[in-house]
Coordinates of C-alpha atoms in Angstrom, one line a residue:
Chain A
M167 CA 88.5 136.3 129.0
S168 CA 87.1 132.9 128.6
V169 CA 83.8 132.3 126.7
L170 CA 83.5 128.9 128.3
R171 CA 84.8 127.8 131.7
V172 CA 83.9 124.4 133.1
N173 CA 84.9 124.1 136.7
G174 CA 85.1 120.7 138.4
L175 CA 82.0 119.4 136.7
R176 CA 80.7 116.2 138.1
M177 CA 77.7 114.3 136.9
W178 CA 75.9 111.3 138.3
L179 CA 73.3 109.2 136.4
P180 CA 70.9 106.8 138.1
G181 CA 72.2 103.2 138.3
T182 CA 75.9 104.0 138.0
A183 CA 78.5 103.3 140.6
R184 CA 80.8 106.2 139.7
P185 CA 80.2 109.7 138.3
V186 CA 79.9 109.8 134.4
L187 CA 81.8 113.1 134.5
D188 CA 84.4 113.4 137.3
G189 CA 85.9 116.8 137.9
V190 CA 86.0 118.1 134.3
E191 CA 88.1 121.3 134.0
L192 CA 88.0 123.0 130.6
S193 CA 88.1 126.5 129.1
V194 CA 87.7 128.1 125.7
G195 CA 89.0 131.5 125.2
E196 CA 87.5 134.2 122.9
G197 CA 88.1 133.2 119.3
E198 CA 90.0 130.1 120.4
T199 CA 89.5 126.6 119.0
V200 CA 89.6 123.8 121.5
A201 CA 89.1 120.1 120.8
L202 CA 87.7 117.6 123.3
V203 CA 88.9 114.1 122.3
G204 CA 87.7 110.8 123.6
E205 CA 86.4 107.4 122.7
S206 CA 82.7 106.2 123.1
G207 CA 81.6 106.6 126.6
S208 CA 84.4 108.9 127.7
G209 CA 81.9 111.7 128.5
K210 CA 82.9 114.1 125.8
S211 CA 79.4 114.6 124.4
L212 CA 77.9 114.8 127.9
T213 CA 80.3 117.6 128.6
S214 CA 79.5 119.5 125.4
R215 CA 75.7 119.1 126.0
A216 CA 76.0 120.3 129.6
V217 CA 77.4 123.5 128.2
L218 CA 74.0 124.1 126.6
G219 CA 72.3 123.1 129.9
L220 CA 71.2 119.9 128.3
L221 CA 71.4 117.1 130.9
P222 CA 70.3 113.5 130.6
D223 CA 67.1 112.4 132.5
G224 CA 67.8 111.9 136.2
A225 CA 71.2 113.5 136.1
S226 CA 72.6 115.3 139.2
V227 CA 75.4 117.7 138.7
E228 CA 78.0 119.5 140.8
G229 CA 80.5 122.1 139.7
G230 CA 80.1 125.0 137.4
V231 CA 79.6 125.7 133.7
E232 CA 80.1 129.3 132.8
V233 CA 79.3 130.6 129.4
A234 CA 80.3 134.3 128.9
G235 CA 80.1 134.8 132.7
Q236 CA 76.7 133.2 133.2
D237 CA 76.3 129.9 135.2
V238 CA 74.4 127.7 132.8
L239 CA 73.4 125.2 135.4
A240 CA 71.7 127.8 137.6
L241 CA 69.9 129.7 134.9
A242 CA 66.1 130.1 134.8
P243 CA 64.6 128.4 131.7
S244 CA 63.8 131.7 130.0
R245 CA 67.4 132.9 130.5
L246 CA 68.7 129.6 129.3
R247 CA 66.6 129.9 126.1
E248 CA 68.0 133.4 125.6
L249 CA 71.5 132.0 126.1
R250 CA 71.0 129.3 123.5
R251 CA 69.4 131.8 121.1
R252 CA 72.3 134.3 121.2
T253 CA 75.4 133.2 123.0
V254 CA 76.0 129.5 122.4
A255 CA 75.1 127.4 119.3
M256 CA 75.7 123.8 118.5
I257 CA 76.1 121.8 115.3
F258 CA 75.8 118.0 115.3
Q259 CA 77.1 115.0 113.4
D260 CA 74.0 114.4 111.2
P261 CA 72.8 117.7 109.7
R262 CA 69.7 116.0 108.4
A263 CA 68.5 115.2 111.9
G264 CA 68.5 118.8 112.9
I265 CA 66.5 120.4 110.1
N266 CA 62.8 120.2 109.2
P267 CA 62.7 118.5 105.8
L268 CA 59.5 120.3 104.9
R269 CA 60.7 123.8 105.2
R270 CA 63.0 125.8 102.9
I271 CA 66.5 126.5 103.9
G272 CA 65.7 130.3 104.0
D273 CA 62.8 129.7 106.4
F274 CA 65.0 127.5 108.6
L275 CA 67.6 130.2 108.9
V276 CA 65.3 133.1 109.9
E277 CA 63.0 131.0 112.1
G278 CA 62.3 132.9 115.3
R279 CA 64.4 135.8 114.1
P280 CA 62.1 138.1 112.2
G281 CA 63.8 140.6 109.9
S282 CA 67.0 138.6 109.6
Q283 CA 66.7 137.9 105.9
D284 CA 69.8 140.0 105.1
R285 CA 71.8 138.2 107.8
A286 CA 70.8 134.8 106.4
R287 CA 71.8 135.9 102.9
E288 CA 75.2 137.1 104.2
L289 CA 75.9 133.9 106.1
V290 CA 74.9 131.6 103.3
A291 CA 77.5 133.4 101.2
A292 CA 80.0 133.2 104.1
V293 CA 79.7 129.5 104.3
G294 CA 80.3 129.2 100.6
L295 CA 76.8 128.5 99.3
E296 CA 74.9 130.2 96.5
A297 CA 71.9 132.4 97.4
R298 CA 69.5 130.0 95.6
V299 CA 69.8 127.4 98.4
L300 CA 67.6 129.7 100.5
R301 CA 64.7 128.7 98.3
Q302 CA 65.7 125.0 98.3
Y303 CA 64.6 122.1 100.5
P304 CA 67.0 120.0 102.7
H305 CA 66.6 116.9 100.4
Q306 CA 68.0 118.9 97.5
L307 CA 71.3 119.5 99.2
S308 CA 74.2 117.1 99.8
G309 CA 75.4 116.3 103.3
G310 CA 78.3 118.7 103.1
M311 CA 76.1 121.5 101.8
L312 CA 73.6 120.9 104.6
Q313 CA 76.3 121.0 107.2
R314 CA 77.3 124.4 105.8
V315 CA 73.6 125.4 106.2
M316 CA 73.7 124.2 109.8
I317 CA 76.9 126.3 110.4
A318 CA 75.2 129.3 108.9
G319 CA 72.1 128.6 111.1
A320 CA 74.4 128.4 114.2
L321 CA 75.9 131.7 113.4
M322 CA 72.6 133.5 112.9
G323 CA 72.5 134.7 116.6
D324 CA 76.2 135.8 116.4
P325 CA 77.2 133.4 119.1
K326 CA 80.4 133.8 121.2
L327 CA 80.7 130.0 121.4
L328 CA 80.0 127.3 118.8
L329 CA 79.9 123.7 120.0
C330 CA 80.7 121.2 117.2
D331 CA 79.9 117.6 118.2
E332 CA 81.6 115.3 115.6
P333 CA 80.5 117.8 112.8
T334 CA 82.5 116.0 110.1
T335 CA 82.2 112.3 111.0
A336 CA 79.3 111.6 108.6
L337 CA 81.0 113.4 105.8
D338 CA 83.5 112.3 103.1
V339 CA 87.2 113.1 103.6
T340 CA 87.3 115.9 101.0
T341 CA 84.1 117.4 102.4
Q342 CA 85.5 117.1 105.9
A343 CA 88.6 119.1 104.8
E344 CA 86.3 121.8 103.4
I345 CA 84.2 122.0 106.6
V346 CA 87.3 122.2 108.7
A347 CA 88.6 125.0 106.6
L348 CA 85.2 126.8 106.8
L349 CA 85.2 126.6 110.6
A350 CA 88.7 128.1 110.7
E351 CA 87.4 130.9 108.5
V352 CA 84.3 131.4 110.7
R353 CA 86.5 131.8 113.7
R354 CA 88.8 134.2 112.0
R355 CA 85.9 136.3 110.6
Y356 CA 83.5 136.3 113.6
G357 CA 85.9 135.7 116.5
T358 CA 83.7 132.7 117.6
G359 CA 85.2 130.4 120.2
L360 CA 84.9 126.8 119.0
L361 CA 84.6 123.6 121.2
F362 CA 85.2 120.8 118.8
V363 CA 84.2 117.3 120.1
T364 CA 85.6 114.4 118.2
H365 CA 87.0 110.9 118.6
D366 CA 89.7 111.6 116.0
L367 CA 92.9 112.8 117.6
E368 CA 94.5 113.7 114.3
L369 CA 91.6 115.8 113.3
A370 CA 91.6 117.5 116.7
A371 CA 95.3 118.3 116.4
A372 CA 94.8 119.6 112.8
I373 CA 92.0 122.0 113.8
A374 CA 92.5 123.1 117.4
D375 CA 94.8 125.4 119.3
R376 CA 94.5 123.3 122.4
V377 CA 93.3 119.7 122.9
Y378 CA 91.7 118.0 125.9
V379 CA 91.9 114.2 126.0
M380 CA 89.1 112.5 128.1
Y381 CA 89.0 109.1 129.5
A382 CA 86.2 107.6 131.7
G383 CA 84.7 110.9 132.5
R384 CA 88.0 112.6 133.5
I385 CA 90.4 114.8 131.6
A386 CA 93.6 112.7 131.2
E387 CA 95.7 115.4 129.5
S388 CA 95.4 118.8 127.9
G389 CA 97.8 121.0 126.1
P390 CA 98.7 122.8 122.9
A391 CA 97.7 120.7 119.9
A392 CA 101.2 120.4 118.4
T393 CA 102.8 119.4 121.7
L394 CA 100.2 116.9 122.7
F395 CA 100.5 115.2 119.3
T396 CA 104.3 115.1 119.1
R397 CA 105.1 114.7 122.8
P398 CA 102.1 113.1 124.6
R399 CA 102.7 112.9 128.4
H400 CA 99.8 110.7 129.4
P401 CA 100.2 107.0 128.5
Y402 CA 96.6 106.9 127.3
T403 CA 97.2 109.8 124.8
A404 CA 100.4 108.0 123.6
A405 CA 98.5 104.7 123.2
L406 CA 95.7 106.4 121.2
L407 CA 98.3 107.9 118.9
A408 CA 100.1 104.5 118.5
A409 CA 96.9 102.7 117.7
T410 CA 96.0 105.1 114.8
P411 CA 96.8 103.7 111.4
R412 CA 98.7 106.2 109.3
V413 CA 98.9 106.9 105.6
E414 CA 102.7 107.4 105.5
T415 CA 103.9 104.5 107.6
R416 CA 102.8 100.9 107.7
Q417 CA 103.5 99.1 111.0
A418 CA 103.8 95.3 111.1
R419 CA 101.1 95.5 113.8
L420 CA 99.2 98.4 115.3
A421 CA 99.8 99.0 119.0
T422 CA 96.7 98.1 121.0
I423 CA 95.6 98.8 124.5
P424 CA 94.7 95.7 126.4
G425 CA 91.4 95.5 128.2
Q426 CA 88.4 97.8 127.9
P427 CA 87.4 101.2 129.4
P428 CA 86.0 100.8 133.0
D429 CA 82.4 99.9 133.3
L430 CA 80.1 102.5 134.8
R431 CA 78.8 99.9 137.3
T432 CA 82.2 99.6 139.0
E433 CA 83.7 102.2 141.3
L434 CA 87.1 103.7 140.5
T435 CA 89.6 103.6 143.3
G436 CA 92.7 105.1 141.5
C437 CA 93.5 106.2 138.0
A438 CA 90.8 105.2 135.5
F439 CA 93.4 104.0 133.0
A440 CA 95.6 102.0 135.5
P441 CA 94.3 98.5 134.7
R442 CA 95.3 99.0 131.0
C443 CA 98.4 101.1 131.5
P444 CA 101.9 99.8 130.8
R445 CA 103.4 102.2 133.3
A446 CA 101.0 101.5 136.2
T447 CA 102.3 100.8 139.7
P448 CA 100.3 99.9 142.9
Q449 CA 100.0 103.6 143.6
C450 CA 98.0 104.1 140.4
H451 CA 95.4 101.6 141.5
D452 CA 94.9 103.3 144.8
D453 CA 95.2 107.0 144.4
P454 CA 93.5 109.0 141.6
P455 CA 96.3 111.2 140.1
E456 CA 96.0 115.0 140.6
P457 CA 96.3 117.2 137.5
L458 CA 99.9 118.5 137.2
V459 CA 101.0 121.4 135.2
Y460 CA 103.8 120.7 132.7
G461 CA 104.8 123.7 130.7
E462 CA 101.7 124.7 128.8
G463 CA 100.0 121.4 129.4
I464 CA 98.3 119.6 132.2
V465 CA 98.5 115.9 132.8
A466 CA 96.7 113.7 135.4
C467 CA 99.2 110.8 135.8
H468 CA 101.5 109.5 138.5
H469 CA 104.0 108.4 136.0
S470 CA 103.6 110.7 133.0
I471 CA 106.0 110.1 130.1
P472 CA 109.1 112.2 130.8
G473 CA 109.9 114.7 128.1
G474 CA 106.8 113.3 126.5
E475 CA 108.5 111.0 123.9
R476 CA 106.1 108.7 122.1
A477 CA 105.6 105.5 124.1
Chain B
M16 CA 91.0 84.2 92.6
L17 CA 88.7 87.2 92.2
E18 CA 88.4 88.7 88.8
V19 CA 86.2 91.7 88.1
D20 CA 86.0 92.5 84.5
G21 CA 84.3 95.5 82.8
L22 CA 81.6 95.9 85.4
S23 CA 78.9 98.4 84.6
K24 CA 75.6 99.2 86.4
S25 CA 73.1 101.9 86.0
Y26 CA 70.1 102.9 88.1
G27 CA 67.8 104.8 85.7
S28 CA 70.0 107.5 84.3
V29 CA 72.6 107.3 87.0
R30 CA 75.7 105.2 86.0
A31 CA 76.7 103.9 89.3
V32 CA 79.6 101.8 88.1
R33 CA 81.3 102.2 84.7
D34 CA 83.6 99.6 83.2
V35 CA 85.3 98.7 86.5
S36 CA 88.0 95.9 86.4
F37 CA 90.4 94.6 88.9
T38 CA 91.8 91.3 90.2
L39 CA 92.5 90.0 93.7
A40 CA 95.0 87.2 94.0
A41 CA 94.5 84.3 96.4
G42 CA 95.4 85.4 99.9
G43 CA 95.9 89.0 98.7
S44 CA 94.5 92.2 100.1
L45 CA 93.0 94.9 97.8
G46 CA 91.6 98.2 99.0
V47 CA 88.8 100.0 97.1
V48 CA 88.9 103.6 98.1
G49 CA 86.3 106.3 97.2
E50 CA 83.8 108.7 98.6
S51 CA 80.0 108.6 98.6
G52 CA 78.8 108.0 95.1
S53 CA 82.1 106.5 93.9
G54 CA 80.4 103.2 93.1
K55 CA 82.5 101.2 95.6
T56 CA 79.5 99.8 97.5
T57 CA 77.6 98.9 94.3
T58 CA 80.7 97.1 93.1
A59 CA 80.8 95.1 96.4
R60 CA 77.1 94.3 96.1
I61 CA 77.7 93.0 92.5
I62 CA 80.6 90.8 93.7
L63 CA 78.4 89.4 96.4
G64 CA 75.6 88.7 94.0
L65 CA 73.2 91.1 95.6
E66 CA 73.0 93.1 92.4
R67 CA 73.3 92.0 88.8
P68 CA 75.6 94.1 86.6
D69 CA 74.4 95.5 83.3
A70 CA 77.6 94.4 81.7
G71 CA 80.8 92.7 82.8
S72 CA 81.6 89.7 84.9
V73 CA 82.7 88.6 88.3
T74 CA 84.7 85.4 88.5
V75 CA 85.8 83.7 91.7
D76 CA 87.9 80.6 91.5
G77 CA 87.1 80.3 87.8
H78 CA 83.3 80.5 88.4
D79 CA 81.3 83.3 86.8
R80 CA 79.1 84.8 89.6
S81 CA 77.4 87.5 87.6
L82 CA 75.1 85.0 85.8
R83 CA 71.6 84.3 86.9
L84 CA 71.4 81.5 89.4
G85 CA 71.1 78.1 87.7
S86 CA 71.0 79.6 84.3
V87 CA 73.4 78.9 81.4
R88 CA 75.9 81.5 80.5
R89 CA 74.3 84.2 78.5
P90 CA 76.6 85.3 75.7
D91 CA 75.4 88.9 75.5
H92 CA 76.2 90.8 78.7
S93 CA 74.7 94.0 77.6
E94 CA 71.3 92.4 77.6
R95 CA 69.1 94.1 80.1
R96 CA 68.4 92.5 83.5
P97 CA 65.4 90.2 83.4
D98 CA 62.1 91.7 84.6
R99 CA 60.5 90.5 87.8
S100 CA 58.4 87.7 86.3
E101 CA 61.5 86.2 84.8
R102 CA 63.5 86.2 88.0
R103 CA 60.8 84.9 90.2
P104 CA 58.7 82.2 88.4
D105 CA 55.3 81.9 90.0
R106 CA 54.3 78.9 92.1
S107 CA 52.8 76.8 89.4
E108 CA 55.9 77.1 87.4
R109 CA 58.2 76.2 90.3
R110 CA 56.4 73.3 91.8
P111 CA 57.0 70.5 89.3
D112 CA 60.5 71.4 88.7
R113 CA 62.1 70.4 92.0
S114 CA 65.4 69.2 90.6
V115 CA 66.1 72.7 89.2
R116 CA 65.2 74.2 92.6
R117 CA 67.6 71.9 94.4
R118 CA 70.4 72.7 92.0
G119 CA 69.5 76.4 92.5
R120 CA 69.9 76.0 96.3
A121 CA 73.2 74.1 96.1
E122 CA 74.5 76.7 93.6
R123 CA 73.4 79.5 95.9
L124 CA 75.2 78.0 98.8
R125 CA 78.3 77.5 96.7
L126 CA 78.2 81.1 95.7
A127 CA 77.8 82.2 99.3
R128 CA 80.8 80.1 100.3
A129 CA 83.0 81.7 97.8
V130 CA 82.5 85.3 99.0
Q131 CA 81.5 86.6 102.4
I132 CA 81.0 90.1 103.7
V133 CA 81.4 92.0 107.0
F134 CA 79.4 95.2 107.2
Q135 CA 80.1 98.5 109.0
D136 CA 77.5 98.1 111.7
P137 CA 77.5 94.6 113.3
F138 CA 74.4 95.6 115.3
L139 CA 72.4 95.8 112.1
S140 CA 73.9 92.7 110.5
L141 CA 73.6 90.3 113.4
D142 CA 70.3 88.7 114.4
P143 CA 69.6 90.2 117.9
R144 CA 68.1 86.9 119.1
L145 CA 71.1 84.7 118.4
S146 CA 74.3 84.3 120.3
A147 CA 77.6 84.0 118.5
R148 CA 77.6 80.2 119.1
T149 CA 74.1 79.8 117.6
V150 CA 75.0 81.9 114.6
L151 CA 78.0 79.8 113.9
R152 CA 76.1 76.6 114.4
E153 CA 73.4 77.6 112.0
T154 CA 75.9 78.7 109.4
L155 CA 77.8 75.5 109.7
K156 CA 74.7 73.3 109.6
L157 CA 73.6 75.0 106.4
H158 CA 76.9 74.7 104.6
F159 CA 78.6 71.7 106.1
P160 CA 75.9 69.4 107.5
D161 CA 78.3 66.5 108.1
L162 CA 81.0 68.3 110.0
D163 CA 81.8 68.2 113.7
H164 CA 80.4 71.6 114.5
A165 CA 81.4 71.9 118.2
R166 CA 85.1 71.7 117.4
R167 CA 84.9 74.0 114.4
I168 CA 82.9 76.5 116.5
A169 CA 85.5 76.5 119.2
E170 CA 88.2 76.9 116.6
L171 CA 86.4 79.9 115.0
L172 CA 85.8 81.6 118.4
D173 CA 89.4 81.2 119.3
Q174 CA 90.5 82.6 115.9
V175 CA 88.6 85.8 116.4
G176 CA 89.5 86.0 120.1
L177 CA 86.0 85.5 121.7
G178 CA 85.8 83.8 125.1
E179 CA 83.1 81.5 126.5
R180 CA 81.1 84.3 128.0
E181 CA 81.0 86.3 124.7
A182 CA 80.1 83.1 122.7
D183 CA 76.9 82.7 124.6
A184 CA 75.9 86.3 124.9
L185 CA 73.3 88.0 122.7
P186 CA 74.6 90.8 120.5
R187 CA 73.1 93.6 122.7
H188 CA 75.3 92.4 125.5
L189 CA 78.5 92.7 123.4
S190 CA 80.6 95.7 122.7
G191 CA 81.0 97.0 119.1
G192 CA 84.4 95.3 118.7
Q193 CA 83.1 92.0 120.0
R194 CA 80.1 92.2 117.7
Q195 CA 82.4 92.8 114.8
R196 CA 84.4 89.7 115.9
V197 CA 81.2 87.7 115.8
A198 CA 80.5 89.0 112.3
I199 CA 84.0 88.1 111.2
A200 CA 83.8 84.6 112.7
R201 CA 80.4 84.0 110.9
A202 CA 81.9 85.1 107.6
L203 CA 85.0 82.9 108.0
A204 CA 82.9 79.9 109.1
V205 CA 82.3 78.9 105.5
E206 CA 86.0 79.3 104.5
P207 CA 85.3 81.9 101.8
S208 CA 87.9 82.5 99.1
V209 CA 87.2 86.2 99.4
L210 CA 86.1 88.3 102.4
V211 CA 84.6 91.7 101.6
L212 CA 85.0 94.2 104.4
D213 CA 82.6 97.1 103.7
E214 CA 83.8 99.9 106.1
A215 CA 84.1 97.1 108.6
V216 CA 86.2 99.2 111.1
A217 CA 84.8 102.6 110.4
A218 CA 82.4 102.7 113.4
L219 CA 84.9 101.4 115.9
D220 CA 86.9 103.4 118.5
V221 CA 90.6 103.8 117.6
C222 CA 91.8 101.1 120.1
V223 CA 89.2 98.6 119.0
Q224 CA 89.8 99.4 115.4
A225 CA 93.5 98.6 115.9
Q226 CA 92.6 95.2 117.5
I227 CA 90.3 94.3 114.6
L228 CA 92.9 95.3 112.0
N229 CA 95.5 93.2 113.7
L230 CA 93.1 90.3 113.9
L231 CA 92.3 90.6 110.2
A232 CA 96.1 90.6 109.4
D233 CA 96.5 87.4 111.4
L234 CA 93.5 85.7 109.9
R235 CA 94.7 86.5 106.4
E236 CA 98.0 84.9 107.2
R237 CA 96.5 81.9 108.8
T238 CA 93.5 81.2 106.5
G239 CA 94.8 82.4 103.1
T240 CA 91.5 84.2 102.6
A241 CA 91.8 87.2 100.2
F242 CA 90.5 90.5 101.6
L243 CA 88.7 93.2 99.7
F244 CA 88.6 96.3 101.8
I245 CA 85.9 98.9 100.8
T246 CA 86.8 102.0 102.7
H247 CA 87.2 105.8 102.7
D248 CA 90.1 105.7 105.3
L249 CA 93.5 105.9 103.7
G250 CA 95.2 105.1 107.0
V251 CA 93.4 101.8 107.2
V252 CA 94.2 101.1 103.5
S253 CA 97.9 101.8 104.1
Q254 CA 97.9 99.4 107.1
V255 CA 96.1 96.4 105.7
T256 CA 96.2 96.3 101.9
D257 CA 98.8 95.5 99.3
H258 CA 97.0 96.8 96.3
L259 CA 94.7 99.8 95.8
V260 CA 92.0 100.9 93.5
V261 CA 90.8 104.5 93.7
M262 CA 87.2 105.0 92.4
R263 CA 85.4 108.2 91.6
Q264 CA 81.9 108.6 90.2
G265 CA 81.7 105.0 89.2
E266 CA 85.1 104.8 87.5
V267 CA 88.5 103.6 88.5
V268 CA 90.8 106.6 88.3
E269 CA 94.0 105.1 89.7
R270 CA 95.4 101.7 90.7
G271 CA 98.6 100.2 91.8
T272 CA 100.4 98.8 94.9
T273 CA 99.2 100.6 98.0
A274 CA 102.7 101.9 98.8
E275 CA 103.2 103.4 95.3
V276 CA 99.8 105.0 95.1
L277 CA 100.0 106.6 98.5
A278 CA 103.6 107.7 98.1
D279 CA 103.3 108.9 94.5
P280 CA 99.7 109.5 93.5
R281 CA 99.3 110.2 89.8
H282 CA 95.6 111.2 89.5
A283 CA 94.5 114.6 90.8
Y284 CA 91.7 113.1 92.7
T285 CA 94.0 110.7 94.6
R286 CA 96.1 113.7 95.5
L287 CA 93.0 115.6 96.7
L288 CA 92.1 112.6 98.9
L289 CA 95.5 112.4 100.4
A290 CA 95.6 116.2 101.0
S291 CA 92.3 116.0 102.8
V292 CA 93.6 113.6 105.5
P293 CA 93.8 115.7 108.6
R294 CA 97.3 116.3 109.8
P295 CA 98.5 118.1 112.9
P296 CA 100.5 121.3 112.3
G297 CA 104.3 121.1 112.0

């Protein structure tokens, strides 16, 4: 049973020549951690926000977003509020932006949930904070502690699905490692499904069971984290991995991808990655590739890397 | 080239930097790694001359930068920083003393030429009203009034890989990577001995980051400028630096060649940093 199922989601914004999301297919199982990876403008954050029914101004959508069996895009506002209160929760990159600086942490956690003081105390302990933070104000906590508070806040409604949009990007490396460990613990303890949105492929591979790689509003490749990382099939995934500087090995030069992601003002005729792809043929410029199933993974490419060796 | 010796700086009761020393050879590349509060940014600001240390010295090409502009070397470094009235003489004091002011300005320009910086967010560090070409022209006019600017501008744009269109575009019409190229060209325009890169690639997408890191490696080879990388990213450090200083709570806890420190970290904190780098399973 999936807690989240995104079916052929398409989204148009005013003034663009192509859809900003173009047939996104994605699912998160119960208690599963799924990462959605992409660069700026790939549509990863638009996708995760659409799961909450949050659409940009003037957006028109097609396709379905089902959370625990309910179609988010068709819900009445009151039902949508109920869904956000109980079923889905979200944590963002900057915890300070999402909390009232004038209210105590304890008040923030129980806001709109009368009688939930015990739950708040339990969750504060579960995220590794001392009970006294309940009486403290946001400015008295560090960024890492505050992100723990946000996770506790997100868990107050006992959600089935937790959306994490770059939750560790603003944090130090050691704090990031702690938050990642905490999210793994949350999932184990509460069985929460996690959709983890990030630009960091290695972080995605470290935390997730399955990874989706997005490019120009489309899913380029998806599969089990370990396979995707060691044997990428899509040339874009392989190029991203090759461009990442690593601690263990020093390359003479990092591999780069020529060109830039396609502009939203130009229409796409074929594969979105074709103009930058070393494996592209005329076919790639004309026909958009259909997603193909390879073992446990799916890849949308006419010339996917056979056996998935690193390019 | 760059010598940082016994640097200390406190803000109130917080000791931001404690007795930090390191050297950076001509054309070398040194990484300063640490988390928030490690003192790495304060150290960079002192090297640039934006902050004055409570103690210690910063020497670039044999010139001590930590002294007050235009002042003689003060023997006692532990002396407290001068109060506001001392740093900014009022108008009546300044006016008759034009020769001192001129020396002050020349000295200031000389200091600026020695060390330049590229910040994390090029959108905040570039003037939104100036194109790359204008920024470079203004910089060159200020520092080298007698040079053929058009040729030097073309050379700089070429070095950082910016085309004609990008050269005349305003920052808001450029991508993040292109803006960072403008910031690098502006910094290199004055031919600095040391280029400080304060998380200069942290905000960029992986592919753009790789392009900028390659560009920096090329520039280091071609210009002989020494690089000081202030960063939290050990992957970046491994890729572009020869030597490494690990800072924690204002102090240097470990130093050595980058390869040695990353392969065989001695300090528990360095080991923790390395262990925190996300790695895929298996």
